[in-house]
mmCIF file of C-alpha atoms in Angstrom:
data_model
loop_
_atom_site.group_PDB
_atom_site.id
_atom_site.type_symbol
_atom_site.label_atom_id
_atom_site.label_comp_id
_atom_site.label_asym_id
_atom_site.label_seq_id
_atom_site.Cartn_x
_atom_site.Cartn_y
_atom_site.Cartn_z
ATOM 1 C CA MET A 30 -76.543 80.465 -82.340
ATOM 2 C CA SER A 31 -76.354 80.909 -86.608
ATOM 3 C CA VAL A 32 -79.578 80.642 -88.539
ATOM 4 C CA GLN A 33 -77.942 78.040 -90.774
ATOM 5 C CA THR A 34 -77.553 75.815 -87.746
ATOM 6 C CA ALA A 35 -80.754 76.224 -85.843
ATOM 7 C CA THR A 36 -82.714 75.779 -88.788
ATOM 8 C CA ARG A 37 -81.042 72.398 -89.856
ATOM 9 C CA THR A 38 -83.363 69.328 -91.116
ATOM 10 C CA ASP A 39 -83.293 65.647 -89.888
ATOM 11 C CA HIS A 40 -81.930 65.080 -93.696
ATOM 12 C CA GLU A 41 -79.449 67.654 -93.426
ATOM 13 C CA TRP A 42 -78.052 66.702 -89.678
ATOM 14 C CA MET A 43 -78.111 63.160 -91.285
ATOM 15 C CA ASP A 44 -75.733 63.996 -94.211
ATOM 16 C CA VAL A 45 -73.393 65.727 -91.037
ATOM 17 C CA ALA A 46 -73.149 62.142 -90.225
ATOM 18 C CA LEU A 47 -72.637 60.574 -92.937
ATOM 19 C CA GLU A 48 -69.417 62.672 -94.019
ATOM 20 C CA LEU A 49 -68.333 61.757 -90.534
ATOM 21 C CA ALA A 50 -68.702 57.379 -91.236
ATOM 22 C CA ALA A 51 -66.974 58.228 -93.999
ATOM 23 C CA GLN A 52 -64.224 59.563 -92.471
ATOM 24 C CA GLY A 53 -63.425 55.894 -91.677
ATOM 25 C CA GLU A 54 -63.206 54.399 -95.014
ATOM 26 C CA ALA A 55 -60.692 51.383 -94.941
ATOM 27 C CA LEU A 56 -60.356 52.293 -91.050
ATOM 28 C CA THR A 57 -63.310 50.166 -90.062
ATOM 29 C CA SER A 58 -62.933 46.878 -91.330
ATOM 30 C CA PRO A 59 -64.716 44.145 -90.616
ATOM 31 C CA ASN A 60 -66.846 46.680 -88.493
ATOM 32 C CA PRO A 61 -69.072 48.909 -90.431
ATOM 33 C CA MET A 62 -67.992 53.124 -90.940
ATOM 34 C CA VAL A 63 -70.759 54.926 -88.432
ATOM 35 C CA GLY A 64 -70.624 57.840 -87.676
ATOM 36 C CA ALA A 65 -72.709 60.633 -84.864
ATOM 37 C CA VAL A 66 -73.975 63.529 -84.069
ATOM 38 C CA LEU A 67 -75.593 65.101 -80.929
ATOM 39 C CA VAL A 68 -77.529 68.171 -81.355
ATOM 40 C CA ARG A 69 -79.350 70.166 -78.359
ATOM 41 C CA GLU A 70 -81.475 72.843 -79.297
ATOM 42 C CA GLY A 71 -80.714 73.013 -82.758
ATOM 43 C CA GLU A 72 -76.627 73.322 -81.512
ATOM 44 C CA GLU A 73 -74.440 70.639 -81.961
ATOM 45 C CA VAL A 74 -72.627 69.237 -78.925
ATOM 46 C CA ALA A 75 -70.391 66.527 -79.579
ATOM 47 C CA ARG A 76 -69.672 64.958 -82.835
ATOM 48 C CA ALA A 77 -67.431 61.032 -83.734
ATOM 49 C CA PHE A 78 -66.849 58.612 -86.194
ATOM 50 C CA HIS A 79 -65.588 54.925 -85.105
ATOM 51 C CA THR A 80 -62.744 53.221 -86.775
ATOM 52 C CA TYR A 81 -61.173 49.656 -85.702
ATOM 53 C CA ASP A 82 -58.724 50.288 -84.220
ATOM 54 C CA GLY A 83 -60.035 52.589 -82.309
ATOM 55 C CA VAL A 84 -62.345 50.439 -80.815
ATOM 56 C CA LYS A 85 -65.278 52.694 -79.310
ATOM 57 C CA HIS A 86 -67.851 53.028 -81.237
ATOM 58 C CA ALA A 87 -69.428 56.614 -82.977
ATOM 59 C CA GLU A 88 -72.132 56.861 -80.383
ATOM 60 C CA ALA A 89 -70.008 55.610 -77.419
ATOM 61 C CA LEU A 90 -67.536 58.564 -78.717
ATOM 62 C CA ALA A 91 -70.314 61.151 -78.825
ATOM 63 C CA LEU A 92 -71.538 60.535 -75.683
ATOM 64 C CA GLU A 93 -68.261 60.695 -74.021
ATOM 65 C CA ALA A 94 -67.107 63.960 -75.820
ATOM 66 C CA ALA A 95 -70.849 65.899 -74.848
ATOM 67 C CA GLY A 96 -70.926 64.965 -70.731
ATOM 68 C CA ALA A 97 -73.814 66.195 -69.385
ATOM 69 C CA ALA A 98 -74.792 68.435 -72.766
ATOM 70 C CA ALA A 99 -76.113 64.876 -73.626
ATOM 71 C CA ARG A 100 -78.906 65.085 -72.102
ATOM 72 C CA GLY A 101 -82.118 65.772 -73.567
ATOM 73 C CA ALA A 102 -80.079 66.029 -77.398
ATOM 74 C CA THR A 103 -80.560 64.505 -80.428
ATOM 75 C CA LEU A 104 -78.283 61.483 -81.963
ATOM 76 C CA TYR A 105 -78.029 61.525 -85.258
ATOM 77 C CA THR A 106 -76.497 58.027 -86.558
ATOM 78 C CA ASN A 107 -76.311 56.500 -89.992
ATOM 79 C CA LEU A 108 -76.547 52.969 -88.597
ATOM 80 C CA GLU A 109 -79.218 51.241 -85.719
ATOM 81 C CA PRO A 110 -77.268 51.435 -82.174
ATOM 82 C CA CYS A 111 -75.797 48.497 -81.148
ATOM 83 C CA SER A 112 -77.828 46.053 -78.734
ATOM 84 C CA HIS A 113 -75.703 43.189 -77.907
ATOM 85 C CA GLN A 114 -72.521 43.158 -76.107
ATOM 86 C CA GLY A 115 -69.118 42.937 -78.590
ATOM 87 C CA ARG A 116 -65.875 44.085 -78.193
ATOM 88 C CA THR A 117 -67.844 47.361 -76.252
ATOM 89 C CA PRO A 118 -70.436 47.408 -73.970
ATOM 90 C CA PRO A 119 -73.626 47.949 -76.051
ATOM 91 C CA CYS A 120 -74.622 51.126 -77.034
ATOM 92 C CA ALA A 121 -77.775 51.021 -76.815
ATOM 93 C CA GLU A 122 -77.566 50.969 -72.755
ATOM 94 C CA ALA A 123 -74.992 53.947 -73.223
ATOM 95 C CA ILE A 124 -77.945 55.752 -74.956
ATOM 96 C CA VAL A 125 -80.416 55.261 -72.793
ATOM 97 C CA ALA A 126 -78.400 55.751 -69.734
ATOM 98 C CA GLY A 127 -76.605 59.561 -71.530
ATOM 99 C CA GLY A 128 -79.925 61.266 -71.071
ATOM 100 C CA ILE A 129 -80.582 61.094 -74.905
ATOM 101 C CA ARG A 130 -84.290 62.465 -75.346
ATOM 102 C CA ARG A 131 -84.619 61.242 -79.546
ATOM 103 C CA VAL A 132 -82.366 59.095 -81.566
ATOM 104 C CA VAL A 133 -82.746 59.622 -85.312
ATOM 105 C CA ALA A 134 -81.138 56.622 -87.719
ATOM 106 C CA ALA A 135 -81.010 55.769 -91.131
ATOM 107 C CA MET A 136 -81.174 52.245 -91.199
ATOM 108 C CA ALA A 137 -81.537 49.295 -89.414
ATOM 109 C CA ASP A 138 -77.971 47.310 -88.474
ATOM 110 C CA PRO A 139 -77.808 44.365 -90.908
ATOM 111 C CA ASN A 140 -76.373 42.147 -88.666
ATOM 112 C CA PRO A 141 -77.796 39.559 -87.315
ATOM 113 C CA GLN A 142 -77.238 39.862 -83.633
ATOM 114 C CA VAL A 143 -78.490 43.347 -83.885
ATOM 115 C CA ASN A 144 -81.386 43.897 -86.891
ATOM 116 C CA GLY A 145 -83.941 46.118 -85.535
ATOM 117 C CA ARG A 146 -83.273 45.684 -81.381
ATOM 118 C CA GLY A 147 -81.090 48.447 -80.930
ATOM 119 C CA LEU A 148 -83.938 50.379 -81.740
ATOM 120 C CA GLU A 149 -86.972 48.367 -79.607
ATOM 121 C CA ARG A 150 -84.539 48.620 -76.556
ATOM 122 C CA LEU A 151 -84.596 52.691 -77.056
ATOM 123 C CA ARG A 152 -88.086 52.805 -77.413
ATOM 124 C CA ALA A 153 -89.151 50.333 -74.542
ATOM 125 C CA ALA A 154 -86.968 52.530 -72.452
ATOM 126 C CA GLY A 155 -89.037 55.936 -73.773
ATOM 127 C CA ILE A 156 -87.000 57.464 -76.147
ATOM 128 C CA GLU A 157 -88.098 58.512 -79.352
ATOM 129 C CA VAL A 158 -86.831 56.801 -82.836
ATOM 130 C CA VAL A 159 -87.010 57.719 -85.917
ATOM 131 C CA ALA A 160 -85.245 55.393 -88.493
ATOM 132 C CA GLY A 161 -85.234 55.486 -92.546
ATOM 133 C CA ILE A 162 -83.697 59.164 -92.913
ATOM 134 C CA ARG A 163 -81.243 59.123 -96.115
ATOM 135 C CA GLU A 164 -81.569 55.211 -95.757
ATOM 136 C CA GLU A 165 -80.221 54.804 -99.421
ATOM 137 C CA GLU A 166 -77.264 56.640 -98.900
ATOM 138 C CA ALA A 167 -76.271 54.560 -95.445
ATOM 139 C CA ARG A 168 -77.103 51.354 -96.970
ATOM 140 C CA ARG A 169 -74.534 52.190 -100.368
ATOM 141 C CA LEU A 170 -71.840 53.492 -97.611
ATOM 142 C CA ASN A 171 -72.093 49.986 -96.051
ATOM 143 C CA GLU A 172 -72.544 47.639 -98.190
ATOM 144 C CA SER A 173 -69.582 44.938 -98.341
ATOM 145 C CA PHE A 174 -69.933 45.298 -94.198
ATOM 146 C CA ALA A 175 -74.069 43.879 -95.139
ATOM 147 C CA GLY A 176 -72.267 41.691 -97.658
ATOM 148 C CA TRP A 177 -70.132 40.167 -95.502
ATOM 149 C CA VAL A 178 -72.146 39.856 -92.345
ATOM 150 C CA ARG A 179 -75.561 38.587 -93.939
ATOM 151 C CA THR A 180 -74.161 36.069 -96.058
ATOM 152 C CA GLY A 181 -70.579 35.022 -94.649
ATOM 153 C CA ARG A 182 -68.483 35.484 -97.702
ATOM 154 C CA PRO A 183 -66.745 38.759 -98.901
ATOM 155 C CA TYR A 184 -68.574 41.461 -100.943
ATOM 156 C CA VAL A 185 -67.524 41.182 -104.272
ATOM 157 C CA THR A 186 -66.872 43.675 -106.723
ATOM 158 C CA LEU A 187 -66.159 43.433 -110.409
ATOM 159 C CA LYS A 188 -64.032 46.074 -112.247
ATOM 160 C CA ALA A 189 -62.971 46.478 -115.406
ATOM 161 C CA GLY A 190 -62.007 48.709 -117.741
ATOM 162 C CA LEU A 191 -63.036 48.727 -121.653
ATOM 163 C CA THR A 192 -63.587 50.141 -125.038
ATOM 164 C CA LEU A 193 -67.138 50.473 -126.524
ATOM 165 C CA ASP A 194 -67.052 47.409 -127.923
ATOM 166 C CA ALA A 195 -66.162 45.521 -124.325
ATOM 167 C CA LYS A 196 -62.703 45.338 -125.329
ATOM 168 C CA ILE A 197 -60.039 44.761 -122.333
ATOM 169 C CA ALA A 198 -56.685 44.580 -124.313
ATOM 170 C CA SER A 199 -55.369 44.145 -127.194
ATOM 171 C CA ASN A 200 -55.317 40.610 -129.330
ATOM 172 C CA ASP A 201 -50.994 41.121 -129.860
ATOM 173 C CA GLU A 202 -49.342 38.767 -128.371
ATOM 174 C CA GLY A 203 -47.539 39.587 -125.406
ATOM 175 C CA ALA A 204 -49.333 43.054 -125.268
ATOM 176 C CA PRO A 205 -50.433 43.981 -121.848
ATOM 177 C CA SER A 206 -54.272 45.047 -120.691
ATOM 178 C CA GLY A 207 -55.739 48.140 -121.401
ATOM 179 C CA ALA A 208 -56.286 48.545 -118.271
ATOM 180 C CA LEU A 209 -53.164 47.981 -116.681
ATOM 181 C CA ALA A 210 -50.482 48.651 -119.488
ATOM 182 C CA LYS A 211 -47.188 49.455 -118.623
ATOM 183 C CA GLU A 212 -45.285 52.650 -120.082
ATOM 184 C CA GLY A 213 -45.272 52.585 -123.500
ATOM 185 C CA HIS A 214 -48.222 51.131 -123.701
ATOM 186 C CA ARG A 215 -51.596 53.276 -124.031
ATOM 187 C CA TRP A 216 -54.166 52.684 -121.701
ATOM 188 C CA ILE A 217 -57.806 52.364 -122.620
ATOM 189 C CA THR A 218 -59.265 54.530 -120.105
ATOM 190 C CA CYS A 219 -58.763 57.499 -118.427
ATOM 191 C CA GLU A 220 -56.506 59.356 -115.628
ATOM 192 C CA GLU A 221 -59.797 60.185 -114.087
ATOM 193 C CA SER A 222 -61.310 56.790 -114.449
ATOM 194 C CA ARG A 223 -57.294 55.270 -113.222
ATOM 195 C CA ALA A 224 -57.859 57.641 -110.006
ATOM 196 C CA GLU A 225 -61.356 56.092 -109.315
ATOM 197 C CA GLY A 226 -60.420 52.757 -109.877
ATOM 198 C CA GLN A 227 -57.634 53.790 -107.150
ATOM 199 C CA ARG A 228 -60.084 54.593 -104.910
ATOM 200 C CA LEU A 229 -62.201 51.184 -105.285
ATOM 201 C CA ARG A 230 -59.085 49.642 -104.278
ATOM 202 C CA HIS A 231 -58.925 51.623 -101.560
ATOM 203 C CA ARG A 232 -62.064 50.893 -100.021
ATOM 204 C CA ALA A 233 -61.873 47.515 -99.990
ATOM 205 C CA ASP A 234 -59.324 44.397 -98.294
ATOM 206 C CA ALA A 235 -57.980 42.467 -101.135
ATOM 207 C CA VAL A 236 -58.262 42.671 -104.526
ATOM 208 C CA LEU A 237 -58.009 39.530 -106.566
ATOM 209 C CA THR A 238 -56.517 38.717 -110.421
ATOM 210 C CA GLY A 239 -55.730 35.372 -112.254
ATOM 211 C CA ILE A 240 -52.472 34.641 -113.272
ATOM 212 C CA GLY A 241 -53.181 34.948 -117.050
ATOM 213 C CA THR A 242 -53.047 38.752 -116.010
ATOM 214 C CA VAL A 243 -50.414 38.318 -113.799
ATOM 215 C CA LEU A 244 -47.845 36.783 -116.936
ATOM 216 C CA ALA A 245 -48.834 39.723 -119.054
ATOM 217 C CA ASP A 246 -49.143 42.908 -117.190
ATOM 218 C CA ASP A 247 -46.727 41.909 -114.453
ATOM 219 C CA PRO A 248 -48.617 44.518 -111.956
ATOM 220 C CA ARG A 249 -48.422 45.205 -108.663
ATOM 221 C CA PHE A 250 -52.064 45.910 -107.539
ATOM 222 C CA THR A 251 -51.377 48.450 -104.825
ATOM 223 C CA ASP A 252 -52.887 51.391 -103.010
ATOM 224 C CA ARG A 253 -51.292 54.107 -104.580
ATOM 225 C CA THR A 254 -54.302 56.711 -103.298
ATOM 226 C CA GLY A 255 -51.575 57.814 -100.184
ATOM 227 C CA ARG A 256 -54.871 57.598 -97.398
ATOM 228 C CA ALA A 257 -54.207 55.957 -94.264
ATOM 229 C CA ARG A 258 -55.904 52.767 -94.215
ATOM 230 C CA ARG A 259 -55.995 49.983 -91.354
ATOM 231 C CA ARG A 260 -54.815 46.795 -92.714
ATOM 232 C CA PRO A 261 -52.496 46.375 -96.354
ATOM 233 C CA LEU A 262 -54.962 45.541 -98.741
ATOM 234 C CA VAL A 263 -53.764 41.778 -99.696
ATOM 235 C CA ARG A 264 -52.981 40.789 -102.704
ATOM 236 C CA VAL A 265 -54.942 37.248 -104.241
ATOM 237 C CA VAL A 266 -53.695 35.514 -107.190
ATOM 238 C CA LEU A 267 -56.076 32.703 -108.632
ATOM 239 C CA ASP A 268 -52.663 30.312 -110.172
ATOM 240 C CA ALA A 269 -54.075 26.526 -110.351
ATOM 241 C CA GLY A 270 -50.346 25.280 -111.516
ATOM 242 C CA LEU A 271 -48.385 27.998 -109.508
ATOM 243 C CA ARG A 272 -46.729 29.934 -112.497
ATOM 244 C CA LEU A 273 -45.693 32.868 -110.302
ATOM 245 C CA PRO A 274 -42.661 34.114 -111.358
ATOM 246 C CA LEU A 275 -40.137 34.954 -108.682
ATOM 247 C CA ASP A 276 -38.917 37.998 -110.383
ATOM 248 C CA SER A 277 -42.809 39.599 -110.225
ATOM 249 C CA GLU A 278 -43.337 42.438 -109.160
ATOM 250 C CA LEU A 279 -46.108 41.036 -107.157
ATOM 251 C CA VAL A 280 -43.427 38.614 -105.148
ATOM 252 C CA ARG A 281 -40.655 41.572 -105.249
ATOM 253 C CA SER A 282 -42.656 43.454 -103.545
ATOM 254 C CA ALA A 283 -44.501 40.948 -100.621
ATOM 255 C CA ALA A 284 -44.716 41.889 -97.552
ATOM 256 C CA ASN A 285 -47.038 39.111 -96.088
ATOM 257 C CA ASP A 286 -50.054 40.990 -97.880
ATOM 258 C CA LEU A 287 -49.929 38.342 -100.765
ATOM 259 C CA LEU A 288 -51.880 34.977 -101.096
ATOM 260 C CA VAL A 289 -51.977 32.835 -104.213
ATOM 261 C CA PHE A 290 -54.044 30.207 -104.761
ATOM 262 C CA CYS A 291 -52.802 26.944 -106.273
ATOM 263 C CA GLY A 292 -53.846 23.296 -107.111
ATOM 264 C CA GLU A 293 -52.896 20.355 -104.985
ATOM 265 C CA ASP A 294 -50.495 18.881 -107.588
ATOM 266 C CA VAL A 295 -47.852 21.879 -107.358
ATOM 267 C CA TRP A 296 -43.850 21.422 -106.747
ATOM 268 C CA MET A 297 -43.286 22.274 -103.051
ATOM 269 C CA GLY A 298 -40.063 23.410 -104.257
ATOM 270 C CA LYS A 299 -41.916 26.594 -106.424
ATOM 271 C CA ARG A 300 -43.529 26.798 -103.024
ATOM 272 C CA GLU A 301 -40.814 27.402 -100.909
ATOM 273 C CA LYS A 302 -38.900 29.754 -102.693
ATOM 274 C CA LEU A 303 -42.916 31.749 -102.503
ATOM 275 C CA LYS A 304 -42.432 31.631 -98.758
ATOM 276 C CA GLU A 305 -39.141 32.505 -98.195
ATOM 277 C CA ARG A 306 -39.683 36.304 -100.297
ATOM 278 C CA GLY A 307 -43.154 36.712 -98.083
ATOM 279 C CA VAL A 308 -46.329 34.648 -100.190
ATOM 280 C CA GLU A 309 -48.421 32.373 -98.559
ATOM 281 C CA VAL A 310 -49.463 29.909 -101.058
ATOM 282 C CA ILE A 311 -52.977 28.181 -100.075
ATOM 283 C CA GLU A 312 -53.751 24.832 -102.101
ATOM 284 C CA LEU A 313 -57.394 23.839 -103.055
ATOM 285 C CA LYS A 314 -59.121 20.876 -104.721
ATOM 286 C CA GLU A 315 -59.088 22.062 -108.486
ATOM 287 C CA ALA A 316 -61.827 21.603 -111.197
ATOM 288 C CA ALA A 317 -61.540 20.879 -114.480
ATOM 289 C CA GLY A 318 -58.063 22.509 -114.293
ATOM 290 C CA ARG A 319 -59.617 25.538 -112.119
ATOM 291 C CA ILE A 320 -59.692 26.789 -108.712
ATOM 292 C CA SER A 321 -63.022 27.253 -106.834
ATOM 293 C CA LEU A 322 -64.189 31.186 -106.870
ATOM 294 C CA ARG A 323 -66.187 30.104 -103.651
ATOM 295 C CA ALA A 324 -63.656 27.795 -101.708
ATOM 296 C CA VAL A 325 -61.388 30.982 -101.734
ATOM 297 C CA LEU A 326 -63.919 33.095 -100.875
ATOM 298 C CA LYS A 327 -64.426 30.951 -97.904
ATOM 299 C CA ARG A 328 -60.974 31.083 -96.704
ATOM 300 C CA LEU A 329 -60.501 34.564 -97.199
ATOM 301 C CA ALA A 330 -64.282 34.816 -95.237
ATOM 302 C CA GLU A 331 -61.932 33.551 -92.246
ATOM 303 C CA ARG A 332 -59.230 36.632 -92.281
ATOM 304 C CA GLN A 333 -62.428 38.698 -91.367
ATOM 305 C CA ILE A 334 -62.101 40.719 -95.320
ATOM 306 C CA THR A 335 -64.863 41.378 -95.800
ATOM 307 C CA SER A 336 -64.557 43.334 -99.394
ATOM 308 C CA VAL A 337 -63.072 42.445 -102.827
ATOM 309 C CA LEU A 338 -62.334 44.044 -105.345
ATOM 310 C CA VAL A 339 -61.446 41.587 -108.560
ATOM 311 C CA GLU A 340 -59.291 42.781 -111.314
ATOM 312 C CA ALA A 341 -58.622 40.209 -113.913
ATOM 313 C CA GLY A 342 -58.486 38.746 -117.149
ATOM 314 C CA ALA A 343 -61.547 37.534 -119.319
ATOM 315 C CA ARG A 344 -61.662 34.410 -117.793
ATOM 316 C CA VAL A 345 -61.597 34.940 -114.485
ATOM 317 C CA ASN A 346 -64.189 38.103 -114.815
ATOM 318 C CA ALA A 347 -66.551 35.089 -116.999
ATOM 319 C CA ALA A 348 -65.749 32.588 -114.094
ATOM 320 C CA ALA A 349 -66.532 35.179 -111.239
ATOM 321 C CA ILE A 350 -70.231 35.601 -112.912
ATOM 322 C CA GLU A 351 -71.044 32.562 -114.146
ATOM 323 C CA THR A 352 -70.140 31.820 -110.616
ATOM 324 C CA GLY A 353 -72.556 34.419 -109.033
ATOM 325 C CA VAL A 354 -70.120 35.651 -106.421
ATOM 326 C CA VAL A 355 -70.417 39.091 -107.989
ATOM 327 C CA ASP A 356 -72.201 41.176 -105.648
ATOM 328 C CA LYS A 357 -71.750 44.230 -108.150
ATOM 329 C CA VAL A 358 -69.703 45.760 -111.125
ATOM 330 C CA TRP A 359 -67.857 48.867 -111.886
ATOM 331 C CA LEU A 360 -66.719 49.011 -115.775
ATOM 332 C CA PHE A 361 -65.059 51.629 -117.211
ATOM 333 C CA TYR A 362 -65.432 52.943 -120.518
ATOM 334 C CA ALA A 363 -63.570 54.538 -122.665
ATOM 335 C CA PRO A 364 -64.358 56.286 -126.538
ATOM 336 C CA LYS A 365 -62.259 53.900 -128.039
ATOM 337 C CA LEU A 366 -62.368 50.752 -130.241
ATOM 338 C CA LEU A 367 -59.863 47.771 -130.955
ATOM 339 C CA GLY A 368 -62.103 45.364 -133.119
ATOM 340 C CA ALA A 369 -63.402 42.193 -133.042
ATOM 341 C CA ASP A 370 -60.327 40.050 -132.650
ATOM 342 C CA ALA A 371 -59.028 41.797 -129.183
ATOM 343 C CA VAL A 372 -59.375 40.775 -125.611
ATOM 344 C CA PRO A 373 -63.256 40.320 -124.605
ATOM 345 C CA PHE A 374 -63.825 41.490 -121.082
ATOM 346 C CA LEU A 375 -65.978 37.945 -120.127
ATOM 347 C CA ALA A 376 -64.406 35.134 -122.540
ATOM 348 C CA GLY A 377 -66.051 31.406 -123.082
ATOM 349 C CA THR A 378 -69.446 33.185 -122.015
ATOM 350 C CA SER A 379 -72.980 33.430 -123.651
ATOM 351 C CA TYR A 380 -76.417 33.520 -122.875
ATOM 352 C CA GLU A 381 -79.570 32.346 -124.757
ATOM 353 C CA SER A 382 -81.225 36.080 -123.925
ATOM 354 C CA PRO A 383 -81.319 39.227 -122.125
ATOM 355 C CA VAL A 384 -83.612 38.117 -119.742
ATOM 356 C CA THR A 385 -81.493 34.950 -118.680
ATOM 357 C CA SER A 386 -77.902 36.898 -118.569
ATOM 358 C CA HIS A 387 -76.591 39.074 -115.800
ATOM 359 C CA GLY A 388 -77.505 41.924 -117.066
ATOM 360 C CA LEU A 389 -77.410 45.393 -115.635
ATOM 361 C CA SER A 390 -81.576 45.854 -116.153
ATOM 362 C CA LEU A 391 -82.213 43.391 -113.671
ATOM 363 C CA LEU A 392 -80.910 45.637 -110.664
ATOM 364 C CA ASN A 393 -80.205 49.372 -110.335
ATOM 365 C CA TYR A 394 -77.309 50.994 -111.825
ATOM 366 C CA ARG A 395 -75.381 53.884 -112.341
ATOM 367 C CA LEU A 396 -73.947 56.400 -114.608
ATOM 368 C CA HIS A 397 -70.539 58.981 -114.128
ATOM 369 C CA ARG A 398 -68.216 60.588 -115.908
ATOM 370 C CA PHE A 399 -64.162 60.212 -115.486
ATOM 371 C CA GLY A 400 -63.171 62.740 -118.214
ATOM 372 C CA PRO A 401 -64.035 61.903 -122.099
ATOM 373 C CA ASP A 402 -64.576 57.854 -120.113
ATOM 374 C CA PHE A 403 -68.320 56.969 -118.778
ATOM 375 C CA ALA A 404 -68.557 54.479 -115.761
ATOM 376 C CA VAL A 405 -71.771 51.787 -114.751
ATOM 377 C CA GLU A 406 -71.833 51.112 -111.202
ATOM 378 C CA GLY A 407 -74.172 48.193 -111.215
ATOM 379 C CA TYR A 408 -75.966 45.833 -108.851
ATOM 380 C CA LEU A 409 -76.259 41.908 -109.853
ATOM 381 C CA ARG A 410 -77.338 41.403 -105.931
ATOM 382 C CA ASP A 411 -79.393 43.186 -103.217
ATOM 383 C CA VAL A 412 -77.221 42.580 -100.028
ATOM 384 C CA TYR A 413 -80.115 43.794 -97.861
ATOM 385 C CA GLY A 414 -82.938 42.009 -100.135
ATOM 386 C CA PRO A 415 -83.462 37.704 -100.440
ATOM 387 C CA LEU A 416 -80.093 36.358 -100.470
ATOM 388 C CA ASP A 417 -79.032 33.309 -102.466
ATOM 389 C CA THR A 418 -75.505 32.727 -101.331
#
């Protein structure tokens, strides 16, 4: 027995469970990421993490791996064991049957079907339960799941690359946006920031943009991390007039992963041509020539899309903020200036005072450094608190 293993604390074992859970990134949706570690007399006897296609939950997998060694052990898991019948039997019952002596859970399950019932079942069976170890880290890990299961719509993250004067593109006619510039044009953000942007895409079920960005930049919006994911990244375009070019990169790379939301009065011939190329076109009612973001998110939720990354231009950014659907922002700032005439982060948006604005000072935020850039990761809503959906 190594000294390091024998003297690990509850917090250290929970760190292991969290690391295991994170291995399920992009492999668990619409389920949460969960890791489990079984420890007996200071020694690890089994570990596991959940993947959606693997069906079984992390706790059940760890119990199976441990066998008889599970009796009298402590189970560490980043999420409360489930107490209801879903695709699998309740994990709480399996834990009781497995003879587990103690359960340490980082947080309660935000799913209303569970939400404390699993821990209550364990306590009723005489199992010692400790909750709240590394709770903040556990909440951050599954914030998309929590948002989706509590609001009934995808968790929305707004991402943008900006200059210090909050511009996202030059005002040159036809010039592409800084964050999406083609070869031959200078990017606003550095390579390290763009790599982090790709990691954000990897974590999301879908990426959403507007037709203006597509026409200006001709992006593909693919997940280029090279990491495994259970479902293809769904690419969503808001295009009221169905102006999406048939020869655009999005259409040419479509493989039943491209959704275009348009208005009701569009040319059916264009719709059929897009359909022939593997593009799904969905008609929605317009309001003042705009597609309702809330209606789009409702349709996406019906497909069990739990998280959406918005990568768009000034108008869609503003609409997302003003509609109140944004849960989180990732704003990457480069040490550059483009001037007053350049394209702003938000178009047509102003607030009377910082108090009434959607400022990050209203909730917590973090600063990150990527090469010469810095990024603000901040929350506009706490999905674990009272919700205005």
